[in-house]
Tab-separated table of N, CA and C in Angstrom:
chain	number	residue	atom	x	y	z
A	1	UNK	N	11.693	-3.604	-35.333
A	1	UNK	CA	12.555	-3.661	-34.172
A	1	UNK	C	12.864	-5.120	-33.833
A	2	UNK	N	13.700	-5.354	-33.543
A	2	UNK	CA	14.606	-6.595	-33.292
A	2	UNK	C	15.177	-7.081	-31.881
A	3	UNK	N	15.184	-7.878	-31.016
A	3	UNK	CA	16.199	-7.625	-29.484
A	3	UNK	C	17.195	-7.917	-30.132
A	4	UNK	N	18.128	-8.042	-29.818
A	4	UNK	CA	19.650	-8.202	-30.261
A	4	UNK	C	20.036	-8.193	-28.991
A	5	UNK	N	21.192	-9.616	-28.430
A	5	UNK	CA	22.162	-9.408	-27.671
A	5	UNK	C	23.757	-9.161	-28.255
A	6	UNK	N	24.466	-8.309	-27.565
A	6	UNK	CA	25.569	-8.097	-27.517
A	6	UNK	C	26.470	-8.608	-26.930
A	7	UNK	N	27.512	-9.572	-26.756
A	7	UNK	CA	28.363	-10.297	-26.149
A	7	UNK	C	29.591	-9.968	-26.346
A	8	UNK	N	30.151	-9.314	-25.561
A	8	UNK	CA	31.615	-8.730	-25.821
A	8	UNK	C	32.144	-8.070	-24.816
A	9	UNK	N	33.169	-8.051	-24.491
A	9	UNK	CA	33.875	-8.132	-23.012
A	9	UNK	C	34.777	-6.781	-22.855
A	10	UNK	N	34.878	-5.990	-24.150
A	10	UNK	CA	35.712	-4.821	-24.480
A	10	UNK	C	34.639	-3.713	-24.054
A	11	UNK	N	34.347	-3.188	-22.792
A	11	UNK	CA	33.158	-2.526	-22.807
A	11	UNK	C	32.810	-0.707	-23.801
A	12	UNK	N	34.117	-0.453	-24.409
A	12	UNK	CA	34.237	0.163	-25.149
A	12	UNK	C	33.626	-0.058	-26.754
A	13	UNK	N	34.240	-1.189	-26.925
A	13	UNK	CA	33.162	-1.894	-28.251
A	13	UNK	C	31.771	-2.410	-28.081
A	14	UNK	N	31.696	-3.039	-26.664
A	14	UNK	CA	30.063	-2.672	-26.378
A	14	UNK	C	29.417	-1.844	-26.251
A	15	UNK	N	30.053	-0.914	-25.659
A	15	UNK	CA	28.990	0.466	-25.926
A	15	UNK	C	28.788	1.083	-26.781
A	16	UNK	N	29.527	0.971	-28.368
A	16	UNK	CA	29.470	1.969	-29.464
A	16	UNK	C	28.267	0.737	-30.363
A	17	UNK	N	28.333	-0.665	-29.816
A	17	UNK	CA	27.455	-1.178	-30.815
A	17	UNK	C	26.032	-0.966	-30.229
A	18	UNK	N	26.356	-1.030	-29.304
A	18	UNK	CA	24.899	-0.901	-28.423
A	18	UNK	C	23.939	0.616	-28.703
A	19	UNK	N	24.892	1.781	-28.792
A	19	UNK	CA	24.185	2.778	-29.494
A	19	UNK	C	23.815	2.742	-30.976
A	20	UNK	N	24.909	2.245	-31.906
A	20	UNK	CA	24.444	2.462	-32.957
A	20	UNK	C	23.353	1.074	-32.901
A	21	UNK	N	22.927	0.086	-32.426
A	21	UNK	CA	21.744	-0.152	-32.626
A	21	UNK	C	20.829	0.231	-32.191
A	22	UNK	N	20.866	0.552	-30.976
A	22	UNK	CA	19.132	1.342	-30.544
A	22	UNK	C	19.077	2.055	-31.293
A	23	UNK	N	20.237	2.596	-31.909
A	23	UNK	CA	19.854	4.372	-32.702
A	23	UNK	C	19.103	4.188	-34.041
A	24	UNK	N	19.125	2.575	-34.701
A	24	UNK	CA	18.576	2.176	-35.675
A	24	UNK	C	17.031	1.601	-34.981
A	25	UNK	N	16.825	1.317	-33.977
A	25	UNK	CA	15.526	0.853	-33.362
A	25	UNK	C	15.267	-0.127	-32.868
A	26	UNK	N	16.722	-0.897	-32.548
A	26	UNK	CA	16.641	-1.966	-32.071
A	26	UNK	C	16.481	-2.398	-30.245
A	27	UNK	N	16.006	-3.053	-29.851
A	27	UNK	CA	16.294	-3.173	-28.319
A	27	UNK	C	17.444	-4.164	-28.063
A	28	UNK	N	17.830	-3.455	-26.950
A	28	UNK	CA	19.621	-3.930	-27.319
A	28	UNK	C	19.641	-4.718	-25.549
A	29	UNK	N	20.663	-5.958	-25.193
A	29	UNK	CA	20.857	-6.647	-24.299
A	29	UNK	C	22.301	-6.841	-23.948
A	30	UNK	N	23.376	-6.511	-22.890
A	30	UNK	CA	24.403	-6.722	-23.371
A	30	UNK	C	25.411	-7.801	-21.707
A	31	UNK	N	26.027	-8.502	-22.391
A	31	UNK	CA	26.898	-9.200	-21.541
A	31	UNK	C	27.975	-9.145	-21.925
A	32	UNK	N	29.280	-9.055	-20.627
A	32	UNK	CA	30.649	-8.868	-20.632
A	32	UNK	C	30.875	-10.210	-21.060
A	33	UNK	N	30.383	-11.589	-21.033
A	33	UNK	CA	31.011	-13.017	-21.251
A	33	UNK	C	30.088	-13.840	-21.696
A	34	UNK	N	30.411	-15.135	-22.170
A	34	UNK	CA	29.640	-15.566	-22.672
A	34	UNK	C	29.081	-16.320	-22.017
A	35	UNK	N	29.524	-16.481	-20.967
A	35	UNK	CA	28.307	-17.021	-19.850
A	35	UNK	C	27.254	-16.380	-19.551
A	36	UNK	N	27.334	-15.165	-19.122
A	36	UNK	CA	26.348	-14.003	-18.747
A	36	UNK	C	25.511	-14.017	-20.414
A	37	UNK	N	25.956	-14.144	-21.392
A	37	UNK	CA	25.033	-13.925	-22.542
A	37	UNK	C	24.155	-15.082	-22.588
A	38	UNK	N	24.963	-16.529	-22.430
A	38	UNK	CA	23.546	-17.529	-21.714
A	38	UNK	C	22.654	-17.760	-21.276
A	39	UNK	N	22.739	-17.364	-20.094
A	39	UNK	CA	21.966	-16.825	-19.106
A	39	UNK	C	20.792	-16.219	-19.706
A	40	UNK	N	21.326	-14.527	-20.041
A	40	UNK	CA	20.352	-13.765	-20.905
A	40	UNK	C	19.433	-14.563	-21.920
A	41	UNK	N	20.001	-14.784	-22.688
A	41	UNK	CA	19.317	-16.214	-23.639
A	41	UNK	C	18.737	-17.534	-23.279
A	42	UNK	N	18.453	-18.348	-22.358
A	42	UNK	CA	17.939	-19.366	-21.393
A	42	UNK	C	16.471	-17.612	-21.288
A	43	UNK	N	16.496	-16.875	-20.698
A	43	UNK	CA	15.545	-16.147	-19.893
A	43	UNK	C	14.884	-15.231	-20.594
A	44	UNK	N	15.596	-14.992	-22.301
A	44	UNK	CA	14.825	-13.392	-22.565
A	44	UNK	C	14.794	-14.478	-24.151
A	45	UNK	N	13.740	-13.952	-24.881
A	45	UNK	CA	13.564	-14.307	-26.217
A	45	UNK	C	14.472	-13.118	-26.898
A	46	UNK	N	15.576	-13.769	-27.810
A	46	UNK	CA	16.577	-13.045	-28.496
A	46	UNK	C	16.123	-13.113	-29.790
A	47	UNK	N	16.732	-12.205	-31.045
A	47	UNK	CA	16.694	-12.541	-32.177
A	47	UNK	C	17.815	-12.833	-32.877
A	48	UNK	N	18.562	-12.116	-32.170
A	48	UNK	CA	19.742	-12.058	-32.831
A	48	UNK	C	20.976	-12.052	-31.883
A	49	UNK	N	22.027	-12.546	-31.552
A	49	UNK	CA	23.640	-12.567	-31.224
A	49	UNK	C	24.849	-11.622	-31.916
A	50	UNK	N	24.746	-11.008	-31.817
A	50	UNK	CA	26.482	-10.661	-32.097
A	50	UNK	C	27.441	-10.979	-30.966
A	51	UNK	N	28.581	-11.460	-30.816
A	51	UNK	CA	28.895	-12.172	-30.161
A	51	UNK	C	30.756	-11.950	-30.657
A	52	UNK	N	31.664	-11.462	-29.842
A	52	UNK	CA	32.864	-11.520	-29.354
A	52	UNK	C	33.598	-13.146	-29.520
A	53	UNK	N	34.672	-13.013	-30.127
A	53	UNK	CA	35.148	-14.122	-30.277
A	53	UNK	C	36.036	-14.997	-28.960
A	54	UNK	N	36.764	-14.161	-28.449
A	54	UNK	CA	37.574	-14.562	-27.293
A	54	UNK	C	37.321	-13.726	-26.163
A	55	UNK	N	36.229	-14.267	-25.174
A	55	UNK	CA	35.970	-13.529	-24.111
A	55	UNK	C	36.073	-14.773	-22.519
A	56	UNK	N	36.069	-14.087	-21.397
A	56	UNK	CA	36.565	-15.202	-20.146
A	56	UNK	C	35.661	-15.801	-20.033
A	57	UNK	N	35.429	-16.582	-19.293
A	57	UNK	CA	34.862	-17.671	-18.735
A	57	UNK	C	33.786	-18.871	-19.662
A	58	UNK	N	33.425	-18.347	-21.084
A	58	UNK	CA	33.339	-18.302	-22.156
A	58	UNK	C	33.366	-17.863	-23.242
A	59	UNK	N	34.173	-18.382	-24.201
A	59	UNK	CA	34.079	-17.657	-25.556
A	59	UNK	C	33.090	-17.837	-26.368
A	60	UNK	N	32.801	-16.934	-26.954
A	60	UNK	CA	31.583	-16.630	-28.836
A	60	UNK	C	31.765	-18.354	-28.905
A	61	UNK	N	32.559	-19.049	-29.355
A	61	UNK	CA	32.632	-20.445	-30.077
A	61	UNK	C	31.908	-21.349	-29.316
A	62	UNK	N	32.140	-21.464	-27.887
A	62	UNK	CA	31.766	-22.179	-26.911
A	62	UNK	C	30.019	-21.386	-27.066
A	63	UNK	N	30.398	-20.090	-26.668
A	63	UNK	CA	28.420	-19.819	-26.523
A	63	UNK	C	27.572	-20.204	-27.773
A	64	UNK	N	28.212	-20.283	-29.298
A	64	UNK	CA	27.536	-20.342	-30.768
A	64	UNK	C	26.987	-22.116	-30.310
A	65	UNK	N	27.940	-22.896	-30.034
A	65	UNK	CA	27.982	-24.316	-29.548
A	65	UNK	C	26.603	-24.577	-28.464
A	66	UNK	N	26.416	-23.591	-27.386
A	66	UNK	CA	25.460	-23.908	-27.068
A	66	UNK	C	23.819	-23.665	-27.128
A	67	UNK	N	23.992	-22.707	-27.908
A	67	UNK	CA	23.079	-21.777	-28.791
A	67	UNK	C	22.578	-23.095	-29.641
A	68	UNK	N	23.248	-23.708	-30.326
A	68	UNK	CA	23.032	-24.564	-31.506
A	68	UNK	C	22.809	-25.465	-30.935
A	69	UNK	N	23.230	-26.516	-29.677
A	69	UNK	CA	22.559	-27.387	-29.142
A	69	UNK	C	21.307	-27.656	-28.446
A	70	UNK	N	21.494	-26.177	-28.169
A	70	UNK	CA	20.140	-25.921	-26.916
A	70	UNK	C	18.293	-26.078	-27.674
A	71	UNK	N	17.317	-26.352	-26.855
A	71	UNK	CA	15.978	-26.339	-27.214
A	71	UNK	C	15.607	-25.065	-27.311
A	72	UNK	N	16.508	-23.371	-27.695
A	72	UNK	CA	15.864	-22.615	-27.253
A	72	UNK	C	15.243	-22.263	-28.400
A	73	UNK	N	13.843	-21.299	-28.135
A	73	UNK	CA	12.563	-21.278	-28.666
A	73	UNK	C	13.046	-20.089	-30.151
A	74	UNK	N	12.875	-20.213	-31.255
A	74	UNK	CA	12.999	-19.020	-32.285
A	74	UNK	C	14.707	-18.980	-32.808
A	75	UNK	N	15.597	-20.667	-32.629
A	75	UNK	CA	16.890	-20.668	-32.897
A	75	UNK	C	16.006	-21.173	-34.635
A	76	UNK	N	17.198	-20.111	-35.281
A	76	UNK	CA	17.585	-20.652	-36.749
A	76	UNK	C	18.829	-20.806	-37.328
């Protein structure tokens, strides 16, 4: 089992990924923007991102950017 966040603002495409991963066994986390997926990530140990390319107040590019700069704990 894996956490996985979900970042994607189409809440229709978030919800079909979000089932088919728990349904594989994953624990699943999900934010409409990529700010809110920050956030989540600053506070929860993630493993993994999937991540929306063009979403408001931040996009996937901007959040990958701070993902990769940041000190956070278990980035590869």
């Amino acid at each position: 089992m894996m956490k996985i966040l979900v970042a994607e603002d189409n809440l229709v495409s978030q919800n079909i990924l979000e089932k088919i991963l728990e349904k594989t066994g994953h624990e699943v986390m999900t934010a409409e923007n990529g700010l809110k997926a920050w956030e989540l990530l600053q506070r929860n140990s993630v493993r993994m991102v999937i991540t929306d390319w063009m979403m408001p107040e931040m996009d996937g590019l901007e959040l990958c950017q701070k993902v990769r700069s940041s000190d956070l704990p278990d980035y590869y």
